[in-house]
Structures are given as C-alpha cells and as structure tokens.
XYZ file of C-alpha atoms in Angstrom:
705
model
C -0.019 0.047 -0.118
C 1.274 3.393 -0.923
C 0.202 6.916 0.102
C -0.085 9.545 -2.655
C 0.441 13.283 -1.844
C 1.575 14.608 -5.123
C -1.963 15.160 -6.400
C -5.245 14.348 -4.630
C -4.625 12.514 -1.190
C -5.150 8.741 -2.162
C -4.205 5.254 -1.188
C -2.757 3.097 -3.843
C -2.362 -0.670 -4.079
C -0.749 -1.479 -7.408
C -3.113 -0.382 -10.290
C -6.032 0.193 -7.720
C -6.277 3.686 -6.188
C -8.725 5.144 -3.556
C -8.940 8.873 -3.666
C -10.118 9.931 -0.085
C -13.171 12.066 0.355
C -12.735 15.562 1.775
C -12.933 15.281 5.526
C -11.347 16.120 8.980
C -9.464 12.674 8.958
C -8.116 13.465 5.526
C -6.826 16.883 6.790
C -5.073 15.195 9.460
C -3.588 12.467 7.239
C -2.146 14.952 4.825
C -0.666 16.964 7.657
C 1.137 14.049 9.051
C 2.365 12.799 5.737
C 3.794 16.103 4.837
C 5.882 15.831 7.801
C 6.423 12.117 7.754
C 8.954 10.529 10.369
C 8.752 13.748 12.346
C 6.698 14.708 15.332
C 3.960 16.880 14.552
C 2.562 18.873 17.440
C -1.121 18.577 18.460
C -1.622 22.161 18.308
C -0.337 22.310 14.625
C -2.494 19.294 13.717
C -5.611 20.894 15.275
C -5.071 24.121 13.111
C -4.568 21.893 9.936
C -7.887 20.093 10.689
C -10.088 22.813 11.778
C -8.385 26.103 10.830
C -7.265 28.928 13.168
C -10.574 29.065 14.877
C -11.006 25.606 16.647
C -13.796 24.142 18.632
C -13.527 24.024 22.112
C -13.473 20.174 21.917
C -10.574 20.116 19.284
C -8.296 18.161 21.544
C -10.807 15.443 22.126
C -11.841 15.562 18.421
C -8.337 15.236 17.390
C -8.023 11.985 19.038
C -11.304 10.685 17.429
C -9.801 11.625 13.986
C -6.740 9.394 14.825
C -9.114 6.464 15.581
C -11.016 7.091 12.487
C -7.804 6.999 10.382
C -6.517 3.743 12.035
C -9.866 2.085 11.146
C -9.324 3.377 7.626
C -6.022 1.918 7.458
C -7.284 -1.473 8.691
C -10.218 -1.182 6.278
C -7.944 -0.924 3.278
C -5.213 -3.317 4.503
C -2.470 -0.730 5.213
C 0.160 -2.656 7.065
C 3.826 -1.361 8.238
C 2.493 2.280 8.583
C 1.011 3.388 11.749
C 0.126 6.630 13.410
C 2.002 6.833 16.538
C 1.213 9.011 19.607
C 4.260 10.608 20.945
C 4.904 13.394 23.611
C 3.502 16.506 22.466
C 1.815 15.225 19.274
C 1.700 12.348 16.680
C 4.020 10.836 14.209
C 3.513 8.720 10.963
C 6.475 6.637 9.895
C 6.882 6.113 5.962
C 9.621 5.680 3.336
C 9.982 6.060 -0.325
C 8.304 2.865 -1.154
C 5.162 3.868 0.847
C 4.972 7.746 0.296
C 5.373 9.365 -3.073
C 6.707 12.599 -1.663
C 9.647 10.780 -0.138
C 10.181 8.749 -3.400
C 10.115 11.973 -5.397
C 12.864 13.594 -3.150
C 14.820 10.432 -3.193
C 14.925 10.509 -7.079
C 15.845 14.198 -6.937
C 18.665 13.502 -4.666
C 20.009 10.575 -6.628
C 19.684 12.887 -10.005
C 21.897 15.494 -8.134
C 24.681 13.035 -7.727
C 24.561 12.372 -11.572
C 25.693 15.794 -12.646
C 28.556 14.213 -14.607
C 26.022 12.256 -16.576
C 23.500 14.698 -18.158
C 21.465 12.077 -19.994
C 21.035 9.971 -16.705
C 20.393 13.038 -14.756
C 17.602 14.203 -17.147
C 15.975 10.778 -17.119
C 15.992 10.581 -13.383
C 14.458 13.994 -13.032
C 11.785 13.219 -15.511
C 11.058 9.875 -13.761
C 10.728 11.967 -10.435
C 8.301 14.509 -11.937
C 6.214 11.703 -13.269
C 5.168 11.101 -9.736
C 3.105 14.207 -9.762
C -0.538 13.024 -10.458
C -2.642 16.161 -10.687
C -3.806 19.027 -8.608
C -2.081 18.924 -5.274
C -4.334 18.129 -2.341
C -7.342 18.956 -4.262
C -9.485 16.762 -1.891
C -8.081 18.244 1.201
C -10.064 21.312 2.635
C -7.366 22.735 4.876
C -6.700 26.398 4.523
C -3.576 26.064 6.575
C -2.144 23.232 4.550
C -2.929 25.166 1.370
C -1.364 28.293 2.827
C 1.853 26.778 4.443
C 2.629 23.408 2.856
C 1.355 23.521 -0.893
C 3.617 26.469 -1.782
C 6.746 24.722 -0.670
C 5.982 21.678 -2.766
C 5.377 23.897 -5.649
C 8.769 25.478 -5.153
C 10.365 22.020 -5.179
C 8.772 21.182 -8.535
C 9.681 24.463 -9.974
C 13.304 24.168 -9.267
C 13.372 20.671 -10.962
C 11.882 22.045 -14.190
C 14.530 24.764 -14.335
C 17.093 22.006 -14.072
C 15.385 19.987 -16.707
C 15.473 22.763 -19.184
C 19.066 23.551 -18.406
C 19.873 19.940 -19.284
C 17.836 19.961 -22.429
C 19.727 23.101 -23.495
C 23.056 21.582 -22.574
C 22.314 18.379 -24.672
C 21.560 20.634 -27.605
C 17.847 19.574 -27.430
C 16.409 23.150 -27.621
C 13.257 22.091 -29.360
C 12.058 19.962 -26.405
C 13.120 22.854 -24.106
C 10.998 25.321 -25.869
C 7.886 23.183 -25.519
C 8.123 23.645 -21.841
C 9.572 27.106 -21.666
C 6.900 28.824 -23.718
C 4.357 27.889 -21.068
C 6.548 28.404 -18.031
C 7.364 31.973 -19.008
C 3.673 32.810 -19.415
C 2.628 31.213 -16.163
C 5.595 32.947 -14.264
C 6.038 36.111 -16.326
C 8.479 37.765 -13.875
C 10.646 34.584 -13.292
C 13.626 35.868 -15.253
C 15.443 32.524 -15.226
C 12.677 30.853 -17.326
C 12.914 33.839 -19.631
C 16.612 33.578 -19.924
C 16.333 29.961 -20.917
C 13.653 30.528 -23.450
C 15.635 33.339 -25.124
C 18.814 31.137 -25.012
C 16.854 28.261 -26.703
C 15.469 30.432 -29.494
C 18.870 31.759 -30.180
C 20.584 28.477 -30.204
C 17.879 27.313 -32.524
C 18.779 29.991 -34.997
C 15.697 32.186 -34.271
C 17.478 35.422 -33.416
C 14.649 37.711 -33.955
C 12.275 35.857 -31.957
C 14.903 35.721 -29.177
C 15.236 39.551 -29.331
C 11.433 39.990 -29.280
C 11.017 37.845 -26.238
C 13.636 39.832 -24.432
C 11.695 43.114 -25.311
C 8.493 41.516 -23.983
C 9.960 40.680 -20.571
C 11.711 43.914 -20.460
C 8.498 45.878 -20.909
C 6.689 43.592 -18.352
C 9.407 44.245 -15.773
C 9.448 47.942 -16.378
C 5.727 48.425 -16.793
C 4.415 46.241 -14.021
C 7.287 46.199 -11.655
C 9.267 49.300 -12.403
C 12.579 47.420 -12.647
C 14.950 46.613 -15.358
C 16.033 43.069 -16.548
C 18.562 41.265 -14.543
C 22.252 41.695 -15.465
C 22.448 38.190 -16.803
C 19.416 38.947 -19.187
C 20.917 42.085 -20.352
C 24.204 40.310 -21.022
C 22.513 37.577 -23.001
C 20.595 40.281 -25.185
C 24.015 42.000 -25.748
C 25.635 38.667 -26.885
C 22.500 37.949 -29.403
C 22.935 41.466 -30.788
C 26.573 40.863 -31.405
C 25.824 37.533 -32.896
C 28.259 35.992 -30.404
C 28.523 32.277 -29.665
C 27.057 31.402 -26.345
C 29.192 29.568 -23.750
C 28.006 26.467 -21.881
C 24.393 26.340 -20.826
C 23.042 27.420 -17.432
C 26.536 27.985 -15.878
C 25.272 31.339 -14.192
C 22.184 29.699 -12.829
C 24.215 26.710 -11.565
C 26.697 28.993 -9.789
C 23.970 30.849 -8.128
C 22.354 27.564 -7.056
C 25.704 26.361 -5.438
C 25.967 29.868 -3.773
C 22.436 29.441 -2.086
C 20.823 32.175 -4.194
C 17.293 31.680 -5.921
C 16.088 33.466 -8.811
C 12.954 35.765 -8.032
C 9.551 34.490 -9.010
C 6.627 36.522 -10.132
C 3.694 34.315 -10.585
C 0.972 34.876 -13.359
C -0.983 36.891 -10.860
C 1.711 39.516 -10.859
C 2.886 38.954 -7.309
C 6.574 38.831 -6.694
C 8.845 37.143 -4.111
C 12.017 37.922 -2.229
C 14.174 36.218 0.364
C 13.563 36.097 4.083
C 16.198 36.836 6.601
C 16.698 34.574 9.628
C 14.566 37.276 11.446
C 11.684 36.949 9.224
C 12.312 40.361 7.482
C 11.358 40.246 3.880
C 14.512 41.150 1.652
C 14.581 41.619 -2.125
C 16.242 39.126 -4.257
C 17.108 39.725 -7.719
C 16.150 42.934 -9.668
C 12.415 42.322 -9.681
C 11.481 40.969 -6.298
C 12.174 43.126 -3.400
C 9.922 46.182 -4.006
C 6.916 44.059 -5.080
C 7.379 41.584 -2.056
C 6.974 44.607 0.361
C 3.948 45.843 -1.759
C 2.216 42.298 -1.205
C 3.084 42.169 2.421
C 1.573 45.509 3.121
C -1.534 44.291 1.402
C -1.320 46.491 -1.785
C -2.613 45.233 -5.114
C 0.231 44.263 -7.474
C -0.601 44.845 -11.134
C -1.759 41.883 -13.066
C 0.412 41.259 -16.208
C -1.140 41.047 -19.631
C -4.273 42.640 -18.443
C -7.069 42.695 -21.159
C -7.622 46.088 -22.741
C -11.005 47.397 -22.955
C -12.850 45.993 -25.875
C -10.343 43.215 -26.557
C -10.755 39.368 -26.579
C -8.169 37.450 -24.469
C -5.056 37.338 -26.368
C -3.863 33.838 -27.500
C -0.941 32.447 -25.547
C 2.133 31.798 -27.799
C 2.137 28.251 -27.122
C -0.352 25.866 -25.276
C 0.925 23.022 -23.318
C 2.541 22.265 -19.976
C 2.778 24.355 -17.039
C 6.096 24.578 -15.064
C 6.746 22.558 -12.164
C 8.804 23.249 -9.116
C 12.071 21.521 -8.318
C 14.148 20.717 -5.217
C 14.101 23.374 -2.633
C 16.289 24.287 0.379
C 16.140 22.511 3.488
C 13.967 25.132 5.085
C 10.861 25.439 2.817
C 9.476 28.742 1.794
C 5.995 30.214 2.921
C 3.166 31.520 0.773
C 2.680 35.073 0.262
C -0.912 35.014 -0.632
C -2.701 37.347 -3.006
C -4.824 40.021 -1.255
C -7.683 39.317 -3.668
C -7.880 35.937 -2.214
C -6.746 35.681 1.350
C -5.202 38.064 3.560
C -1.185 37.702 3.419
C 0.072 36.114 6.397
C 3.002 37.668 8.421
C 6.264 36.891 6.963
C 8.217 34.227 8.544
C 11.706 33.042 8.431
C 12.256 31.280 5.096
C 14.883 31.362 2.294
C 12.575 32.388 -0.408
C 8.860 33.070 -0.003
C 7.272 32.286 -3.209
C 3.745 33.298 -4.623
C 2.102 30.758 -6.975
C -1.177 31.158 -8.664
C -3.794 28.727 -7.092
C -2.929 25.282 -8.319
C -0.570 26.448 -10.884
C 2.195 24.058 -10.066
C 0.216 21.162 -9.159
C -0.849 19.527 -12.434
C -0.114 16.253 -13.763
C 3.150 15.661 -15.496
C 3.366 15.005 -19.288
C 4.582 11.860 -20.674
C 8.009 13.290 -20.709
C 7.773 14.349 -17.203
C 8.651 17.970 -17.476
C 6.426 21.098 -17.250
C 3.353 19.002 -16.969
C 0.098 20.610 -17.946
C -2.082 21.125 -14.987
C -5.786 21.298 -15.541
C -6.036 24.858 -14.161
C -3.345 26.519 -16.376
C -5.998 29.088 -17.266
C -6.947 30.076 -13.790
C -5.938 33.147 -11.808
C -6.810 36.262 -9.929
C -9.036 38.854 -11.898
C -6.597 41.432 -13.594
C -7.252 45.028 -13.714
C -8.264 46.637 -17.112
C -6.171 49.713 -18.138
C -8.056 52.790 -19.512
C -11.497 51.155 -18.980
C -14.033 53.602 -20.175
C -17.781 53.513 -21.112
C -20.363 50.889 -20.508
C -21.350 52.785 -17.394
C -24.983 51.580 -17.361
C -23.981 47.924 -18.031
C -21.436 48.045 -15.305
C -23.732 49.466 -12.796
C -26.433 46.854 -13.673
C -23.927 44.010 -13.555
C -22.582 45.133 -10.190
C -26.162 45.393 -8.752
C -26.820 41.765 -10.082
C -23.710 40.275 -8.520
C -23.851 42.008 -5.169
C -27.543 41.194 -4.613
C -28.194 38.617 -1.764
C -27.620 35.052 -2.921
C -30.916 33.212 -3.862
C -32.699 31.308 -1.116
C -33.166 27.596 -1.638
C -31.268 24.219 -1.258
C -27.747 24.553 0.042
C -26.508 23.093 -3.200
C -28.349 25.510 -5.464
C -26.076 27.644 -7.545
C -27.781 30.105 -9.837
C -25.948 31.475 -12.859
C -25.779 35.256 -12.174
C -24.770 37.070 -15.527
C -23.964 36.108 -19.109
C -21.996 38.839 -21.034
C -22.251 38.135 -24.845
C -21.527 39.905 -27.997
C -19.291 40.227 -31.111
C -15.632 39.190 -30.796
C -13.564 42.201 -29.702
C -16.597 44.034 -28.401
C -15.207 44.168 -24.782
C -16.975 41.488 -22.850
C -13.714 40.227 -20.936
C -12.887 43.822 -20.178
C -16.296 44.614 -18.826
C -16.517 41.445 -16.724
C -13.123 42.066 -15.199
C -13.725 45.719 -14.493
C -16.958 44.821 -12.630
C -15.381 41.941 -10.849
C -12.682 44.382 -9.473
C -15.366 47.018 -8.524
C -17.415 44.421 -6.413
C -14.451 42.796 -4.726
C -15.722 43.768 -1.127
C -18.618 41.718 -1.807
C -16.577 38.421 -2.346
C -14.245 37.863 0.534
C -13.511 34.571 -0.663
C -11.967 35.823 -3.764
C -12.425 36.369 -7.661
C -10.923 33.927 -10.135
C -10.733 34.402 -13.881
C -11.175 30.876 -15.691
C -9.928 30.837 -19.247
C -12.486 28.400 -20.991
C -10.320 28.212 -24.207
C -6.662 27.195 -24.510
C -4.097 29.385 -26.280
C -4.528 27.326 -29.494
C -8.289 28.013 -29.428
C -9.354 24.547 -28.257
C -11.983 24.740 -25.503
C -11.308 23.317 -22.125
C -13.705 20.451 -20.879
C -16.079 20.998 -18.017
C -14.320 18.215 -16.181
C -10.847 19.622 -16.660
C -12.025 22.945 -15.260
C -13.855 21.528 -12.457
C -10.739 19.547 -11.236
C -8.686 22.664 -11.596
C -11.186 24.746 -9.594
C -11.083 22.232 -6.867
C -7.601 23.109 -5.856
C -7.983 27.028 -6.598
C -11.289 27.342 -4.633
C -9.744 25.167 -1.938
C -7.062 27.943 -1.266
C -9.648 30.753 -0.931
C -11.046 32.256 2.161
C -14.465 31.898 3.737
C -17.625 33.776 2.270
C -18.702 34.272 -1.233
C -16.606 33.813 -4.276
C -16.947 35.141 -7.921
C -15.845 33.207 -10.929
C -15.538 34.609 -14.544
C -15.881 31.718 -16.900
C -14.399 33.656 -19.825
C -14.767 32.986 -23.545
C -17.096 30.112 -23.267
C -17.681 28.183 -26.688
C -21.162 26.852 -26.244
C -23.808 26.167 -23.534
C -22.735 22.514 -23.153
C -19.070 23.382 -22.325
C -20.508 25.285 -19.218
C -23.742 23.742 -18.312
C -22.195 20.775 -16.209
C -20.293 23.426 -14.096
C -23.526 25.202 -13.265
C -25.362 22.338 -11.825
C -25.300 21.326 -8.177
C -21.979 19.625 -7.543
C -20.403 20.940 -10.699
C -18.078 23.294 -9.021
C -16.305 21.688 -6.032
C -15.511 23.477 -2.869
C -18.000 26.287 -3.424
C -21.234 27.509 -1.411
C -24.626 28.616 -2.337
C -23.375 32.229 -2.363
C -20.979 31.682 -5.476
C -21.690 34.131 -8.225
C -20.672 33.293 -11.821
C -20.085 35.617 -14.876
C -20.053 33.923 -18.154
C -18.424 35.679 -21.114
C -19.089 34.375 -24.587
C -19.505 35.285 -28.238
C -22.547 33.084 -28.289
C -26.038 34.160 -27.046
C -26.258 30.996 -24.900
C -29.861 31.128 -24.861
C -30.212 27.497 -24.110
C -28.317 27.968 -21.009
C -30.454 30.776 -19.800
C -33.523 28.663 -20.538
C -32.173 25.639 -18.338
C -30.320 27.566 -15.483
C -31.887 30.893 -15.330
C -29.605 34.255 -15.113
C -29.518 37.593 -16.578
C -27.927 38.574 -19.927
C -25.770 41.571 -20.749
C -25.521 41.847 -24.724
C -22.815 44.238 -25.810
C -22.833 46.399 -28.937
C -20.177 48.771 -30.270
C -19.329 51.900 -28.449
C -21.281 55.231 -28.655
C -19.501 58.170 -30.185
C -19.140 59.629 -26.594
C -17.553 56.387 -25.404
C -15.116 56.227 -28.140
C -13.931 59.549 -27.618
C -13.745 58.849 -23.888
C -11.401 55.868 -24.728
C -9.062 58.169 -26.676
C -9.086 60.618 -23.806
C -8.186 58.034 -21.221
C -5.403 56.348 -23.253
C -3.904 59.271 -25.086
C -4.434 62.048 -22.580
C -6.684 65.030 -22.624
C -3.969 67.454 -23.854
C -3.336 65.534 -27.091
C -6.895 64.619 -27.891
C -8.534 67.995 -27.048
C -5.930 69.703 -29.236
C -7.570 68.012 -32.299
C -11.115 67.171 -31.148
C -12.412 66.915 -34.845
C -9.698 64.626 -35.826
C -10.091 62.441 -32.725
C -13.995 62.016 -33.694
C -12.989 61.161 -37.224
C -10.549 58.591 -35.816
C -13.301 56.837 -33.845
C -15.556 56.764 -36.788
C -12.912 55.010 -39.043
C -12.663 52.435 -36.347
C -16.447 52.035 -36.432
C -16.539 52.648 -32.543
C -15.330 49.146 -32.353
C -13.585 48.570 -28.836
C -10.864 46.220 -30.087
C -10.058 48.420 -33.034
C -9.941 51.533 -30.844
C -7.546 49.983 -28.369
C -5.058 48.773 -31.083
C -5.292 52.278 -32.488
C -4.500 53.951 -29.185
C -1.646 51.582 -28.676
C -0.129 52.532 -31.946
C -0.506 56.299 -31.293
C 1.186 55.960 -27.989
C 4.179 54.504 -29.596
C 4.170 57.541 -31.954
C 3.701 60.619 -29.621
C 4.736 63.051 -32.455
C 2.078 61.987 -34.923
C -0.817 64.479 -35.209
C -4.337 63.035 -34.988
C -5.336 64.566 -38.202
C -2.356 62.922 -40.022
C -3.360 59.633 -38.280
C -6.827 59.872 -39.909
C -5.307 59.832 -43.419
C -2.885 57.130 -42.491
C -5.390 54.999 -40.997
C -8.145 55.624 -43.582
C -5.942 54.368 -46.528
C -6.073 50.737 -45.182
C -7.734 50.573 -41.757
C -7.646 46.763 -41.608
C -3.925 46.444 -42.280
C -2.957 49.163 -39.859
C -5.058 48.109 -37.066
C -2.518 45.571 -35.928
C 0.566 45.829 -33.471
C 3.622 44.944 -35.653
C 5.520 43.610 -32.634
C 2.521 41.472 -31.562
C 0.713 40.091 -34.567
C -1.944 38.447 -32.368
C -3.386 41.845 -31.425
C -4.906 42.676 -34.754
C -8.416 43.237 -35.917
C -8.014 40.662 -38.841
C -6.560 38.019 -36.565
C -9.611 38.549 -34.157
C -12.195 38.184 -36.886
C -10.325 35.192 -38.402
C -10.295 33.394 -35.174
C -14.098 34.099 -34.823
C -14.805 32.714 -38.288
C -12.752 29.640 -37.810
C -14.990 28.731 -34.801
C -18.186 28.614 -37.139
C -19.412 25.510 -38.735
C -18.193 25.665 -42.542
C -21.830 25.924 -43.723
C -22.330 29.091 -41.606
C -19.018 30.495 -42.483
C -19.879 30.097 -46.186
C -23.177 31.794 -45.547
C -21.785 34.601 -43.815
C -19.263 35.256 -46.423
C -22.040 35.325 -48.876
C -24.045 37.896 -46.927
C -20.910 40.040 -46.155
C -19.861 40.170 -49.889
C -23.458 40.891 -51.135
C -25.649 43.959 -50.731
C -27.322 44.878 -47.671
C -30.633 43.735 -48.976
C -29.432 40.117 -48.421
C -29.882 40.535 -44.704
C -33.640 41.348 -45.241
C -36.408 38.945 -44.998
C -37.260 38.994 -48.744
C -33.613 39.422 -50.155
C -32.954 40.550 -53.698
C -35.313 39.065 -56.328
C -32.769 37.447 -58.223
C -31.063 35.826 -55.342
C -33.912 34.989 -52.778
C -33.557 35.258 -48.948
C -31.023 33.802 -46.855
C -33.079 31.615 -44.319
C -34.001 33.413 -41.187
C -32.601 30.364 -39.201
C -29.094 30.932 -40.733
C -29.228 34.538 -39.904
C -30.297 33.906 -36.378
C -27.283 31.527 -35.888
C -24.994 34.204 -37.210
C -26.433 36.719 -34.911
C -26.177 34.235 -31.863
C -22.460 34.006 -32.749
C -22.008 37.630 -32.501
C -21.296 38.360 -36.303
C -24.769 39.922 -37.068
C -26.106 42.875 -35.121
C -29.703 43.240 -33.808
C -32.207 41.107 -35.811
C -35.981 40.607 -35.454
C -37.903 42.668 -34.902
C -35.185 45.210 -36.294
C -33.028 44.752 -39.284
C -29.823 42.576 -39.128
C -26.577 44.580 -39.987
C -22.909 43.516 -40.304
C -20.259 45.724 -38.769
C -18.304 47.677 -41.190
C -15.003 46.429 -40.317
C -16.185 42.864 -40.385
C -17.814 43.169 -43.771
C -14.609 44.816 -45.091
C -12.403 41.997 -43.663
C -14.579 39.371 -45.415
C -14.384 41.001 -48.839
C -10.685 41.735 -48.424
C -9.991 38.088 -47.550
C -12.102 37.064 -50.551
C -10.193 39.157 -52.918
C -6.856 37.868 -51.654
C -8.045 34.272 -52.026
C -9.377 34.992 -55.727
C -6.020 36.534 -56.637
C -4.232 33.376 -55.575
C -6.345 31.088 -57.469
C -7.068 32.981 -60.640
C -5.434 31.311 -63.728
C -2.883 33.001 -65.763
C-alpha cells in the first residue's frame, strides 16, 4: 500500500487507487504525511484540521480523528505504517516505497549526484516528475495546509523544471526545451530565469529575431508592471545576441547561483513577486524584480496583473499551449506562501529562504509523458486582472454590479444560480467589462475572485471536467464567504452547463456568483439555468471619444477634437480596433491625429494591428472568430458580407432570394450579425470589409494566368 500526496490525497495498491473524500481525517492524514517521520505537535494538527478558529473540543476531536484514520488503514489493508502517539503530538512513519513525496525527493537527490552524466540526470528528474498526479491536495479542505505546505511543494517542482530545461539546452535539445519554456514563461512572467532559458533556446535554434522579441517582451513587463530593469544576466544575453556571439556552456550562471544558495526571483502569473527572507523573518528583495513587490504584497497592496486585457479586446492567445512549469528541489528550510490580497489576507512573513507566490494550483498539475512542465488542468485560472484605461459601459457596469452584489438566492444548500451572461461580437469588450466589474465589487466576495479561461491558447475549448478539477484546488485555497468566478470565452452552452449544476463546481457554497462571457448568446443555458444577460454592442461616439481621452491624454486629444472624432469613426466605434489604434498612437507621440486619420483611412484593416504582436490585430480577431463557425455557416456569412445589404432582409434581392432566417439567427447568436428581429440585421463595417478583403486575396491566389 502506498500513500499519494503529489496530487489528490489517495491510497494506492498496485493499479488500484482510492481517492479519499474531503473530511477532517483526510486533513489530519495530509498534515502527518507532509511531515512524515517527524513529530507533529497537536496544536499544529488541530489548526490543520479545523483552521485557526478551533472548536472547544478540538483536543478530544483530534483523538477521534486519529481513531478514524486507524480504522481506515485497517479497512484498506494498510500494514507497516501506523500513526504513533508521541509526547506532544503524533507521528507517522513512512519511506520512499510507501509515500510518493519521499520517493520524489529521493529520486531528485539521486539525480543531483549524476551531474557528470547529463542524460542520466535528465532521465531521473523526468522520472521523479512523473510522480506528480494532478492538482495537489485537491480533496483536502485545509486552508492552513494550502497556505503553508502547498507552496513549498510547488517550489520544489519549479526548481526541478529549471534544471530539466538547463539539461535539455546543454544536450542541444532546444526544441524539447522550448515546448516547456513557452508555457513556463507565461505562467511565471516575472521569473527571469525561465525567460533567460527561453531566449537562449530560441537563439541557439537560429531564431535570433524571436529571441530579441522575447527579451523586449519581458523587459516591457518588468518595467511597466514592476518598475525594474531586467537582471544583469538577461541584459548580457541580449548583448551577446545583438553581437551575434557564440554562447558559452548552458546554465553556468544559474548553477553558480544555486551553489551559492541564491534563488531566482519568481513573479507568478497573478503579478505577485517574491523575495528572500532573512533569519529574523524580514522580507528582503532578491534579484532585480522581487524586493519592492514583495514589500507591496506584504503591506496588502494590489500588485498589477500582467497582460491585463484592454477594454474591448478578447483574451490574447498564448504563444503556445501546453504544460505548466513544475517546481524543483528546494532548500532544507521550505518557503512560505505570500498570498494574493484578492484571495486571502497575506500572513505575516516568517523566517524562510525564499517566499514564493504561486497562482492557485498553478504548479500542481499532472506531468506530461516526458515528465517535464506537466500541464495542470488549471493553467488558465488566476486572479482577476485590472483593465487599463477602462471607459464607457457605465450603465452596463452598474447593472452587473447590482446583480452580482444582490443577496444570494434562497433555496437548497447546493443551489447555484447563474448570475450574468455577457455576450457579443468578438472584440466588443466582454472580458474587459467582466473583469472591470469584478474588481469593483471585490468587497462583496471575501473568498476571492478568479478568472477562468475556458479556451486554451490554441483556441481549443477546455472540458467541464478539466475546469472542475482545476477549480477544486484553486477554490480550496480561498477564504470564507462568497466567491466570484468569471468563466471567460465560453464556446457553447454544453461546455459550461455541467459546471452550473449542483456539485459541478467543487468547494463552493450557495453564495457563489458566476459571470460567463461568450460570443454566443447562450439562450439554451439561460432557459435551463436561469440568469441575466448583458448583450454588448459597439461603443457610442461619446464612449469612443472617452477611450481616446483616457488612453492618449486630454492634452493630445482635445488639441484636435475633430480629428479624434474622425478616428473613432474610421474604427467604427469598435472597442478592439480603438484599443489597437491607441496603442499604435502611444508609440508615436509626435504623430498628429489629423495625419493619423489619413494614414489609418488608407487601409484600416492592415493598420489596425500591432507589428510587434501580430496576435493583437483586428484581422486576426475576426479570423479566429470565423474559424469557430461551422463551415456551412461560415460560407453563408461570407455570402452575406460580400453581397448587398438587402441580403440581410427577409425577402432578399429578387434574383437571389432570401437567406433563411434560421441561418441569420445563428450568425447573430455567434455575434457576427447585429440586432435582428424585430429590427433589421446588420454587419459591422470592419467585419464586412475584412470578409471582402479576404475573398479578394483568395481569388487573386487562385485565378489562372
């Protein structure tokens, strides 16, 4: 019989595994196993089982829990492992054959001794990572363990992944390293060592321009979000690439730092940074990015979220989908979690070498077949980011806030009502509105607010089961009270319906509020689960002008108000187009708005893109939306967009006949047609122009000479 901690708490006997149900004895067993072969005080065990506020009978109830565990062991035939009562507390004796955590650490130690044989070390580390079997302690409902124990295990895995990537680079297997590093850098955008490895892998693969682009990306993040410059090693790497120099042996700087006992600073996807703790518990900055931000987190200040969605934009696709990074071997004294203020109050700093903030469950996923950077189910879950320059949508935001902060509905304890569906065209600002409102109503949700990406970076939808498993860990780390979830970019009703039924979202109470954003109308979901719909359309002229004022500044816009209004008209008052336009104008502060009108008007579709980030473009946004359509619907929409406006009417042109109303309704439901019965259907000017432009390019490519 074997205990499994590196995933849900379970008992395994060969191929048979029994996952324990959430309970007080499960909390107790997890606390003992995490400190196997050591005496664990009764006081700590009581806090792990019941939390900081314990019942008056906690001491006697702890003895009852121990008896229940011993009966559980007897029921499942656990032999050779017993819970021992010792002076001051309890102890459980285990070894690598009976506890996966000890087996993992044993393999990491053996791998460390193989530093003269990189292939053997790599194989052993990947074998160790294969022991991780999913969301860490997902079935253990102990806030103390998720606060104090889970982060140190995450750090252990993180460092192993760093070492695995160094070994891959040293063995000239850069392609394999890139698969892991693309995801690792996006999950930990301020972890400079991962960025250094990624840039090095790109350069060694002959992709110099991509390596420099990645350096600029992390440089911009560090400066804009943290106010610091890249580390000296990153700057030296950039200089070597610019000079076209041949790089030396892989990972020497990192190995030297490791030997000296230093740790690279980590900033998790939530934007929180970490430093190193002195012996007295004082938080001290480590590296170029960590110190200032750690002090802000400990003071309870909000740390900016990286890659926040601009108003009116859809979530930008990740450069690559795939595995999440995993922590590696940590120091003898393990770090303590610095928790995001949005989820739970930050605990006082304690003596620890390197406090680390990790997004809920971000480093607890199951490993890939290769064992490195395994993809956890919750790779798309994190705190709700702020939205820069959010303007407009005042009435919609007020109505949503009122709906979300209303008292939860009365009824059965397991009743969970869908609160709000935000729907509309791609790029209309659904995600921005949902995130903005969630930040406004934070006081009403003391258990935290989480953003859940329902599609992966490659556009593939996540399954309800995958999301539910990931949320079990993320919600288990939140505080008491109501929680708010944003299920972002839902593909269809079937994807989200299982999550909104009783028992679909684990670890949540009846006060849970849910916001669903989707390009689809999701009428079927509303019919079966109830709720309230907020359908978004293009900005009004005043809202468009307000966005220019917020993004470009009043001085620049009010100096040329007529040109500013003309710019918003060229963009069709389309939020995503306006946001891309303001980004381009901010990079050219000397360009007059009147000149920008002529420049943009010559070819708006080609110029509404960010040259250093091709994913942020109006054409790319529309292409991704059309790719989701059924081919027959896509063909019908292309026919409508290329034809005269009369095609959208009930009768249609006499020589062509009408397009069936059922088809038009499906296209409207997908956000590609505006309005509809009883009013007329319309296609946004930019979308119509994009379809016609695409058709012309396709025809030129296929015409015969």
